[in-house]
Short mmCIF file of C-alpha atoms in Angstrom, two decimals:
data_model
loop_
_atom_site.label_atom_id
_atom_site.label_comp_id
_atom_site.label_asym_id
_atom_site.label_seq_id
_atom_site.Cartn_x
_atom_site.Cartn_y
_atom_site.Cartn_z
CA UNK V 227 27.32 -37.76 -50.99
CA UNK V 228 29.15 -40.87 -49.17
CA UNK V 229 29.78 -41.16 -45.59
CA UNK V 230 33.44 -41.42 -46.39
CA UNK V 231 32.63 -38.18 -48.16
CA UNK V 232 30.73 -35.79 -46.08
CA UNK V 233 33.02 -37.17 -42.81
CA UNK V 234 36.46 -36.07 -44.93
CA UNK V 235 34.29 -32.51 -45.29
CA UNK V 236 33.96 -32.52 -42.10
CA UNK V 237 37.00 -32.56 -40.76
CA UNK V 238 38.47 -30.14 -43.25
CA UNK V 239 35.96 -27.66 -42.27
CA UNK V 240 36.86 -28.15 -38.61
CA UNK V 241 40.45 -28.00 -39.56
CA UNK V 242 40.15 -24.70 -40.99
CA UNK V 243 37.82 -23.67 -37.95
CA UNK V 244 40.84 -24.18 -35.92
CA UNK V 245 43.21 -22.43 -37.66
CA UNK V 246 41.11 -19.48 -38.00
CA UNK V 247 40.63 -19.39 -34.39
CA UNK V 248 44.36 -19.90 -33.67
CA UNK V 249 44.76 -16.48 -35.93
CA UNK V 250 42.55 -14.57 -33.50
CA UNK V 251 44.45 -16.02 -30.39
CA UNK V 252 47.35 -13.59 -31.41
CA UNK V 253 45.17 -10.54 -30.38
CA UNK V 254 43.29 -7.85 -31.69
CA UNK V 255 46.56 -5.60 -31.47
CA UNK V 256 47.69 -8.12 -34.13
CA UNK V 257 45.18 -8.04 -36.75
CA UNK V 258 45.02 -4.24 -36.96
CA UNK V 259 48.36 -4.07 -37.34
CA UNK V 260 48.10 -6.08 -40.43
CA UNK V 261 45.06 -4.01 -41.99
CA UNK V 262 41.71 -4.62 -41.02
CA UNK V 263 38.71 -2.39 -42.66
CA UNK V 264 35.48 -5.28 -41.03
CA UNK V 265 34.98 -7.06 -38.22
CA UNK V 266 35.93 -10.47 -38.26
CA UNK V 267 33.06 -13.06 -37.51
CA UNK V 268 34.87 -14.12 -34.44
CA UNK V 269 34.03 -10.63 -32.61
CA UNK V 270 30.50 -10.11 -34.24
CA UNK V 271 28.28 -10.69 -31.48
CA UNK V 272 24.32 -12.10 -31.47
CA UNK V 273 22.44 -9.37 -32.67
CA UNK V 274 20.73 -8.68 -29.34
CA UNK V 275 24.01 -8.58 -27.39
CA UNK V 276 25.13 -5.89 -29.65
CA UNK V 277 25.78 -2.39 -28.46
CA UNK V 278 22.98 0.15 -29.28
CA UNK V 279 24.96 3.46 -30.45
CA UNK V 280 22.11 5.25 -31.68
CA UNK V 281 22.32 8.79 -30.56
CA UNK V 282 19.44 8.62 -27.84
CA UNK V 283 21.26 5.65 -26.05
CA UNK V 284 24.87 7.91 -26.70
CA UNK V 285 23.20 10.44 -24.49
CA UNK V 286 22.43 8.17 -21.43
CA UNK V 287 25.60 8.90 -19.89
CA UNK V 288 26.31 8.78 -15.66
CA UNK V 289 27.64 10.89 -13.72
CA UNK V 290 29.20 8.29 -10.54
CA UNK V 291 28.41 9.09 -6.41
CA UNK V 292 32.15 10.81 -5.64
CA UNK V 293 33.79 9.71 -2.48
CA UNK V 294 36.58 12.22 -1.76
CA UNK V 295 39.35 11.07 0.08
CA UNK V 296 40.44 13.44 1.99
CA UNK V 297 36.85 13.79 3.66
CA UNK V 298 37.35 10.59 4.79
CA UNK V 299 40.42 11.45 6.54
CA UNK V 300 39.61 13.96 8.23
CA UNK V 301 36.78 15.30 11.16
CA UNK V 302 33.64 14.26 9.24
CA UNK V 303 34.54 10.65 8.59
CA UNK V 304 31.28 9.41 9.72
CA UNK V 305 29.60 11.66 6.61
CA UNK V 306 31.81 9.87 4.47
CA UNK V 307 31.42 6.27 5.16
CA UNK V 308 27.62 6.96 4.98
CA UNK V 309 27.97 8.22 1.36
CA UNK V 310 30.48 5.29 0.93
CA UNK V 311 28.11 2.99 2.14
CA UNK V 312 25.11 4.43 -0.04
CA UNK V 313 27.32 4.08 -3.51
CA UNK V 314 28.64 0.29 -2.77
CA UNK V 315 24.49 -0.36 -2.26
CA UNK V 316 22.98 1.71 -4.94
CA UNK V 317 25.48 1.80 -7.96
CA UNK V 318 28.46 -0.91 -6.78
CA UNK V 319 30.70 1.88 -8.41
CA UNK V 320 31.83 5.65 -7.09
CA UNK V 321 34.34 7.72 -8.66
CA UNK V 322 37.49 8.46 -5.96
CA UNK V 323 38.79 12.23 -6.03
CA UNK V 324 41.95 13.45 -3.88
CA UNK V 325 43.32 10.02 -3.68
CA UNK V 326 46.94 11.12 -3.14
CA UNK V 327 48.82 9.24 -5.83
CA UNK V 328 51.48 11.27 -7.41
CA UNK V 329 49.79 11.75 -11.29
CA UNK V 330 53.50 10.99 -12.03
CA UNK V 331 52.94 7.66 -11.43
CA UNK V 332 49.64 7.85 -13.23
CA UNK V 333 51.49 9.41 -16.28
CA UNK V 334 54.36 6.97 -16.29
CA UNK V 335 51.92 3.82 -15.90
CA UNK V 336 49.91 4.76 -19.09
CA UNK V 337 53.13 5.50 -20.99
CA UNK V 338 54.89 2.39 -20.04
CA UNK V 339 51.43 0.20 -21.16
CA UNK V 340 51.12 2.15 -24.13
CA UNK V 341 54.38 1.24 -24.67
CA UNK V 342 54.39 -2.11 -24.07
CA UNK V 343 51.38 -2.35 -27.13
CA UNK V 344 53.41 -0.62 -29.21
CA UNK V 345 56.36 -3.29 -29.09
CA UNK V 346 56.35 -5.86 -32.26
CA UNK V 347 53.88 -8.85 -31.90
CA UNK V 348 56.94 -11.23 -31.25
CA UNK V 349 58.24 -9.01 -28.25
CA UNK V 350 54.65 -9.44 -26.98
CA UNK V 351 53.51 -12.59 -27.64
CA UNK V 352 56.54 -13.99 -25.37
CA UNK V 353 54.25 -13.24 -22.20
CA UNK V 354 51.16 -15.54 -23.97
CA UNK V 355 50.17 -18.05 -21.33
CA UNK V 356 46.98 -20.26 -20.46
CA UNK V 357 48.59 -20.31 -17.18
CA UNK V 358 46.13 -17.91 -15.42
CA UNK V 359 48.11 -17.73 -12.16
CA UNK V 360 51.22 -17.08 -14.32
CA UNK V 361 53.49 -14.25 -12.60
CA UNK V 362 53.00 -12.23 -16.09
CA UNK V 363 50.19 -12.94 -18.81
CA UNK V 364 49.45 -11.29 -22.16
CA UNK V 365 46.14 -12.13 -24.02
CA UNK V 366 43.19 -11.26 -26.38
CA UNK V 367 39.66 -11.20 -25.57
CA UNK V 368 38.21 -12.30 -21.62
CA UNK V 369 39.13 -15.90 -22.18
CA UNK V 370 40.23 -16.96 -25.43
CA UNK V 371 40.43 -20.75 -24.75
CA UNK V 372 36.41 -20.27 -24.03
CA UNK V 373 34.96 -17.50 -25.39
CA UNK V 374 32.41 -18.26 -28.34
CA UNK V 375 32.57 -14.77 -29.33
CA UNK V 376 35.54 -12.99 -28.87
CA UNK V 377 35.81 -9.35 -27.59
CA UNK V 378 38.13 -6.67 -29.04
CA UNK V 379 41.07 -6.32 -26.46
CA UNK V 380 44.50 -7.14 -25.73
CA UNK V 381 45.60 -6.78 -21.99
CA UNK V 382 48.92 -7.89 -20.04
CA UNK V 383 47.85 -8.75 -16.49
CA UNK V 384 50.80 -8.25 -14.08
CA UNK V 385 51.09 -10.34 -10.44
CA UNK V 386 51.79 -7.67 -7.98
CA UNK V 387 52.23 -9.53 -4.64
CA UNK V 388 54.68 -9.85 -3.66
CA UNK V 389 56.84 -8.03 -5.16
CA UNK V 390 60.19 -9.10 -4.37
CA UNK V 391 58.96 -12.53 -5.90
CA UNK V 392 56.96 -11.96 -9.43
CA UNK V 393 59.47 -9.03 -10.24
CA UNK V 394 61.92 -10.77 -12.16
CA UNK V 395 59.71 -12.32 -14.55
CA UNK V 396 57.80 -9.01 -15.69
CA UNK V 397 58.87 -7.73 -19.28
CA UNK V 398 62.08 -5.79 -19.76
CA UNK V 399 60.92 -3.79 -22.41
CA UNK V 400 59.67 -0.96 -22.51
CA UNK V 401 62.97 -0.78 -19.98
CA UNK V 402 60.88 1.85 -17.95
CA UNK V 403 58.12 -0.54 -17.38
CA UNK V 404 58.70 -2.56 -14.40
CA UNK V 405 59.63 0.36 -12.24
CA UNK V 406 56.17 2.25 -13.55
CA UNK V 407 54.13 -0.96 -12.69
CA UNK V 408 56.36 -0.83 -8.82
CA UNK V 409 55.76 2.83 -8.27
CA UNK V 410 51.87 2.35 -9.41
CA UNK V 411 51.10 -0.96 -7.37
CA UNK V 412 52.82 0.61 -4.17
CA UNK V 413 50.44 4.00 -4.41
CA UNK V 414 47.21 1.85 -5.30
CA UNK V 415 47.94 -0.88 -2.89
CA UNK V 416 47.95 1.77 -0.09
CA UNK V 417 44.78 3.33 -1.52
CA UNK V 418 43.24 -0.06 -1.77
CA UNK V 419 44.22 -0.75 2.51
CA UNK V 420 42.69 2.79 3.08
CA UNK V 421 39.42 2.20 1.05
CA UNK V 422 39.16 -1.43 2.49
CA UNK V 423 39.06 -0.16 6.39
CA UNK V 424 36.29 2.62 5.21
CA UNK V 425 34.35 -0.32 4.09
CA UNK V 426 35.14 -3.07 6.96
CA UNK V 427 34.29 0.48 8.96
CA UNK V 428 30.73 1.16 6.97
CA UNK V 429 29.55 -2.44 7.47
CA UNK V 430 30.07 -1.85 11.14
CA UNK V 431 32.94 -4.56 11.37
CA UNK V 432 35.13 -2.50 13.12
CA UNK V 433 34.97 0.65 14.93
CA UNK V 434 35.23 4.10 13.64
CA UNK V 435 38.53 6.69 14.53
CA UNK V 436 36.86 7.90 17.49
CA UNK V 437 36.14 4.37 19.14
CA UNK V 438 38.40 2.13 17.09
CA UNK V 439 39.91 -0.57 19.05
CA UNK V 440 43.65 -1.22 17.37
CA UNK V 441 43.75 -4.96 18.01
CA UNK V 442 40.29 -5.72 16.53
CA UNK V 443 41.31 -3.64 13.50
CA UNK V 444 44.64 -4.75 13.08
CA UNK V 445 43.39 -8.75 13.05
CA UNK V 446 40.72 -7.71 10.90
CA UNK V 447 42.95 -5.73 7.93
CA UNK V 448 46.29 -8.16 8.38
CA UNK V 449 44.79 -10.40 5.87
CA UNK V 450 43.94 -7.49 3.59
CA UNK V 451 47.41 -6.44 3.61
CA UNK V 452 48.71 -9.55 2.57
CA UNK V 453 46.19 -9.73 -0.04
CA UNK V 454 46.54 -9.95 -3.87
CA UNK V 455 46.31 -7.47 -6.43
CA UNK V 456 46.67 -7.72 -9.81
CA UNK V 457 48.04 -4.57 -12.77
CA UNK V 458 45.75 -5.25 -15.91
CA UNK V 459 46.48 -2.89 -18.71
CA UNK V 460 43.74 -2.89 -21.57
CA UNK V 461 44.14 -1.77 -24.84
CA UNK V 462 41.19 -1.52 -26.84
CA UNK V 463 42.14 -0.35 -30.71
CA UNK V 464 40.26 1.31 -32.93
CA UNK V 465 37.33 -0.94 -34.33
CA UNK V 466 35.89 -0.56 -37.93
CA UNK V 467 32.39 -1.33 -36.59
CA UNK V 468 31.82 -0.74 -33.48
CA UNK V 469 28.39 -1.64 -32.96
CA UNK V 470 29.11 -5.18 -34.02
CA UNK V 471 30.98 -5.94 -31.04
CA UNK V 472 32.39 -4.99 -27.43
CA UNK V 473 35.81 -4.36 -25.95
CA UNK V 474 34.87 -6.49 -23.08
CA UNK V 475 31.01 -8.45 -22.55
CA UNK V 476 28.93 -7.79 -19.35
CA UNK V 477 30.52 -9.09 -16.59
CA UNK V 478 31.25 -8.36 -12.85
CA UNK V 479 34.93 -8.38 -11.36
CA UNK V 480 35.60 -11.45 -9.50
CA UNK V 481 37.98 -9.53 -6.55
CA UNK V 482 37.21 -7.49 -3.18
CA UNK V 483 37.65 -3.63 -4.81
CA UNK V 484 38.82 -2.96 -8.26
CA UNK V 485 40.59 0.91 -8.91
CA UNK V 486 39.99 1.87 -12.32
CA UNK V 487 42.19 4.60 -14.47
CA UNK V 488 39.82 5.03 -17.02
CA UNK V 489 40.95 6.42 -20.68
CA UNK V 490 40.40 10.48 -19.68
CA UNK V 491 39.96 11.09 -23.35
CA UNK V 492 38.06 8.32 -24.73
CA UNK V 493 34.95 6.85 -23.05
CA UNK V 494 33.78 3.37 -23.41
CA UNK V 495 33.45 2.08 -19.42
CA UNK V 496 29.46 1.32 -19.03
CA UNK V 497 27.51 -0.36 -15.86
CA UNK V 498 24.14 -1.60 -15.79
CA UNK V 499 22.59 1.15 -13.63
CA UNK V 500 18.16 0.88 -12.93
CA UNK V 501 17.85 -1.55 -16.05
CA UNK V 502 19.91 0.38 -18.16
CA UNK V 503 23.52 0.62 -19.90
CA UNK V 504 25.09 3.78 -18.80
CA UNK V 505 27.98 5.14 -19.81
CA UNK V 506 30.46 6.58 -17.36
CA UNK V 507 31.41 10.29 -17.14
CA UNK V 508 35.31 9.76 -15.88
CA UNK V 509 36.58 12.45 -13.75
CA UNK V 510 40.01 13.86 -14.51
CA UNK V 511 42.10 13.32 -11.70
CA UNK V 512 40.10 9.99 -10.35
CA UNK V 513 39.90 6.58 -9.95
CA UNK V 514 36.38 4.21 -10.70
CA UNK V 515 36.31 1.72 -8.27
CA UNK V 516 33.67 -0.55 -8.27
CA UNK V 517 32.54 -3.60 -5.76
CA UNK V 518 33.71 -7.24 -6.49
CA UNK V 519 31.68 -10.45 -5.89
CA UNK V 520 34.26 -11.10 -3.11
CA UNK V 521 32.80 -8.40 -1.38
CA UNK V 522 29.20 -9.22 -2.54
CA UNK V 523 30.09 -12.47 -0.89
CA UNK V 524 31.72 -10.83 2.04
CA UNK V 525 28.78 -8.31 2.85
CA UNK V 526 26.70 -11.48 2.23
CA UNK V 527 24.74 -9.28 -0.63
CA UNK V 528 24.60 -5.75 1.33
CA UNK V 529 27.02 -4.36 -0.97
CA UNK V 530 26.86 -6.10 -4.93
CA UNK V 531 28.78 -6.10 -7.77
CA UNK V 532 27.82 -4.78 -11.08
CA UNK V 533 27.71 -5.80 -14.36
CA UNK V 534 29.92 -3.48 -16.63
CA UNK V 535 31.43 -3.92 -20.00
CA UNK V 536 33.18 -1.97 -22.54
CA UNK V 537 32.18 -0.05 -25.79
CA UNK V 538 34.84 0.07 -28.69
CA UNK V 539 35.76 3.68 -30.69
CA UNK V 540 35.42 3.50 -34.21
CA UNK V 541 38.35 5.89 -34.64
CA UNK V 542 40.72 6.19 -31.42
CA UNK V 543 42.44 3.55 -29.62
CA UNK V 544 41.90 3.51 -25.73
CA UNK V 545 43.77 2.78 -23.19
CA UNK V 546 42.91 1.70 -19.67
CA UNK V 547 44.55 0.76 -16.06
CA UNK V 548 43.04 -1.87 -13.37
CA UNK V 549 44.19 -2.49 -10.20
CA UNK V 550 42.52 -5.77 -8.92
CA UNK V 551 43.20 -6.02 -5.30
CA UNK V 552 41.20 -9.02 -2.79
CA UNK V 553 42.49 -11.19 -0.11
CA UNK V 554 44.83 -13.84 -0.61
CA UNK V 555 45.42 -16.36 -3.19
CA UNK V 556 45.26 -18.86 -0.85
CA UNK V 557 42.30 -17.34 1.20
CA UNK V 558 38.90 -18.48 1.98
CA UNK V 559 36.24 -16.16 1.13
CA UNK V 560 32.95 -16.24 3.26
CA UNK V 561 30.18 -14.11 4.28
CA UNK V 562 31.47 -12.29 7.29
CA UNK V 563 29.71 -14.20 10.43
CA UNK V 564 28.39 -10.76 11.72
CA UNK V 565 26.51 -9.98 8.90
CA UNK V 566 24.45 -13.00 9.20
CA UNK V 567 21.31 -13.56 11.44
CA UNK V 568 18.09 -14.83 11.03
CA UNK V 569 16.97 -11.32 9.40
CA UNK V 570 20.01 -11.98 6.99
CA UNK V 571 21.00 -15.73 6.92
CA UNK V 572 24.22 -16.77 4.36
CA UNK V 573 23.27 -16.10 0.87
CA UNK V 574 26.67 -17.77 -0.61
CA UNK V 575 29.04 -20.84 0.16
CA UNK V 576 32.63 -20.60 0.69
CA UNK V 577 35.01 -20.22 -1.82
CA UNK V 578 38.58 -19.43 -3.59
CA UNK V 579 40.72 -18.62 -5.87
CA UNK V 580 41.39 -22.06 -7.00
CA UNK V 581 37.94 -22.48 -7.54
CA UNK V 582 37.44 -19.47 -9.31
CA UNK V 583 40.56 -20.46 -11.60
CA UNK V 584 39.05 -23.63 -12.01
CA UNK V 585 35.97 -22.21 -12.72
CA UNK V 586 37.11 -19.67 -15.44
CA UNK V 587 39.09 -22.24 -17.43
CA UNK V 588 35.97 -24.44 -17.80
CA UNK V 589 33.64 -21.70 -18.54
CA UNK V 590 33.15 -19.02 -20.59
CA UNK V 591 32.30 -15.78 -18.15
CA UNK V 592 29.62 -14.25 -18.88
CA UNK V 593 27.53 -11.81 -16.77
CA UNK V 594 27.83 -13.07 -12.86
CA UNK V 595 27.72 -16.52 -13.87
CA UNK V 596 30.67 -17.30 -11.34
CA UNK V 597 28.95 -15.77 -8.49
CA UNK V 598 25.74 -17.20 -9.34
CA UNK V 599 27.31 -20.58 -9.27
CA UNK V 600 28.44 -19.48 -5.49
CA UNK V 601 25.01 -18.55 -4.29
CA UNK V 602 23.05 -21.13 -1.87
CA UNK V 603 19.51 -22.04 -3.70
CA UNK V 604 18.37 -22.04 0.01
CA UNK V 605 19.20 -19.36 1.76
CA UNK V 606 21.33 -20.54 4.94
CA UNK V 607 21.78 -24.08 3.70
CA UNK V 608 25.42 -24.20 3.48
#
């Protein structure tokens, strides 16, 4: 074959490449809804990065530490941070019971995302942006513009601070959407302040009830309050082979806390618990909230994140609810200075959310590859 030859081959072989990728940018949402009975190469994933759904690894399910809020409102607080403090060490994930939101507003959130998958792909696909900071974003897979292999979801990741500012620009339909997503980030942004002084309070960073000193506490939490958080609903559907590929890879959250509403009816959320995948037991009633590498960085490594990912259901669709809450946008996040001594020197540089934005559109994220990238080779060399 000539040059000219194999060079024209080629480039019509990456040509159709391209537009075969651009087909799987629409979503997973997409492609069922035009009839799918395989996976498509895209999401088939290296054989040993496969789920193993045998029924001996379908067993190995986890039942999470609990954290009840209510004990740790009332007289025997100090109980409660303790068992706080032992689940953000030993598992990076507890289930939350008692947590006060109104399951109205749980109801109406899942509704309204249901919803919102349910419109036609064109009523969708006007939210499609590579802008990750956009006010509104809807998507396929973790990072489509990166990802060798994608992963089977669709997700619409709603801005939620402030308010008054990103509102206008959320969808319109479903109509009762925005004021679902309003009700829901109010109830879980309050949750999120409460769980954030438990922890500030189990790290010994500021007092507990009994002793507390307001000033130091209020300093300490303003920045908390003013912090982000970000609505991501996830809709995995229902995938032909589901041991070929994952609704989302291993991977640990990049913010402070993250508060889960798992799919109550179909499981799929696992973490990587003593060597092993583990699937979570959800709790009716409860949140999953697990540690973020801002907090790994901001415990300097007391308190980790996990890796987690998702499995897929070969016959129901699932539907799930993150609340991604850290500090600011526009924050610096560090190891907190009284966390570090000589026992404990810095374990990770500074950083931010531009460089994590930066990171993520140059990368494809994969297990704690951007927290790795954060972490000092030698430990207190800054």
């Amino acid at each position: 074959m000539s040059p000219a030859l194999v060079l024209e081959v080629q480039t019509i072989c990456k040509e159709d490449e391209l537009v075969e990728s651009h087909k799987y940018h629409k979503g997973v949402k997409h492609l069922c809804e035009r009839g799918l009975t395989k996976v498509p190469r895209k999401y088939i994933l290296p054989a040993l990065e496969r789920p193993l759904l045998s029924k001996k690894d379908g067993a190995t399910n986890l039942k999470l530490p609990i954290i009840d809020l209510a004990q740790l409102q009332g007289p025997d607080r100090i109980h409660a941070l303790e068992s706080l403090s032992k689940a953000c060490e030993e598992y990076g994930f507890f289930q939350l019971i008692n947590h006060g939101i109104a399951s109205e507003s749980v109801l109406e959130m899942i509704q309204a995302a249901r919803k919102f998958f349910e419109l036609p792909f064109e009523e969708r696909s006007k939210y499609m942006s590579k802008d990750q900071s956009a006010p509104v974003r809807y998507g396929t897979s973790f990072n489509q513009n990166k990802d060798r292999v994608f992963c089977w979801r669709d997700f619409i990741k709603l801005n939620c601070h402030p308010l008054s500012d990103v509102l206008p620009f959320w969808p319109s339909s479903p109509a009762e959407l925005r004021q679902a997503v309003v009700n829901y980030s109010k109830g879980t942004k309050s949750l999120y302040l409460m769980l954030a002084k438990a922890i500030l309070e189990s790290l010994g960073l500021v007092e507990t009830e009994k002793n507390i000193d307001e000033n130091d506490s209020c300093d300490l939490l303003k920045e908390f309050e003013d912090g982000s958080q970000l609505i991501v609903a996830n809709c995995y559907p229902s995938c032909p082979e589901p041991d070929l590929t994952l609704g989302m890879p291993p991977h640990s959250d990049y913010g402070f806390l993250t508060l889960l509403l798992p799919d109550e009816e179909v499981k799929g959320l696992q973490i990587q618990h003593e060597g092993r995948w583990v699937t979570v037991e959800p709790i009716p009633n409860s949140f999953v909230v697990n540690v973020g590498d801002h907090l790994e960085i901001f415990s300097n490594g007391k308190y980790r994140s996990v890796l987690h990912r998702v499995l897929v259901n070969p016959s129901k669709s699932r539907i799930s609810i993150a609340s991604l809450h850290s500090l600011p946008f526009n924050s610096m996040i560090r190891p907190s200075p009284k966390l570090v001594n000589d026992a404990n020197p810095r374990r990770y540089k500074d950083t931010d959310f531009a460089t994590f934005i930066q990171y993520m559109a140059s990368h494809e994220h994969k297990n704690k590859n951007f927290l790795e990238s954060r972490r000092l080779s030698q430990l207190g060399d800054a």
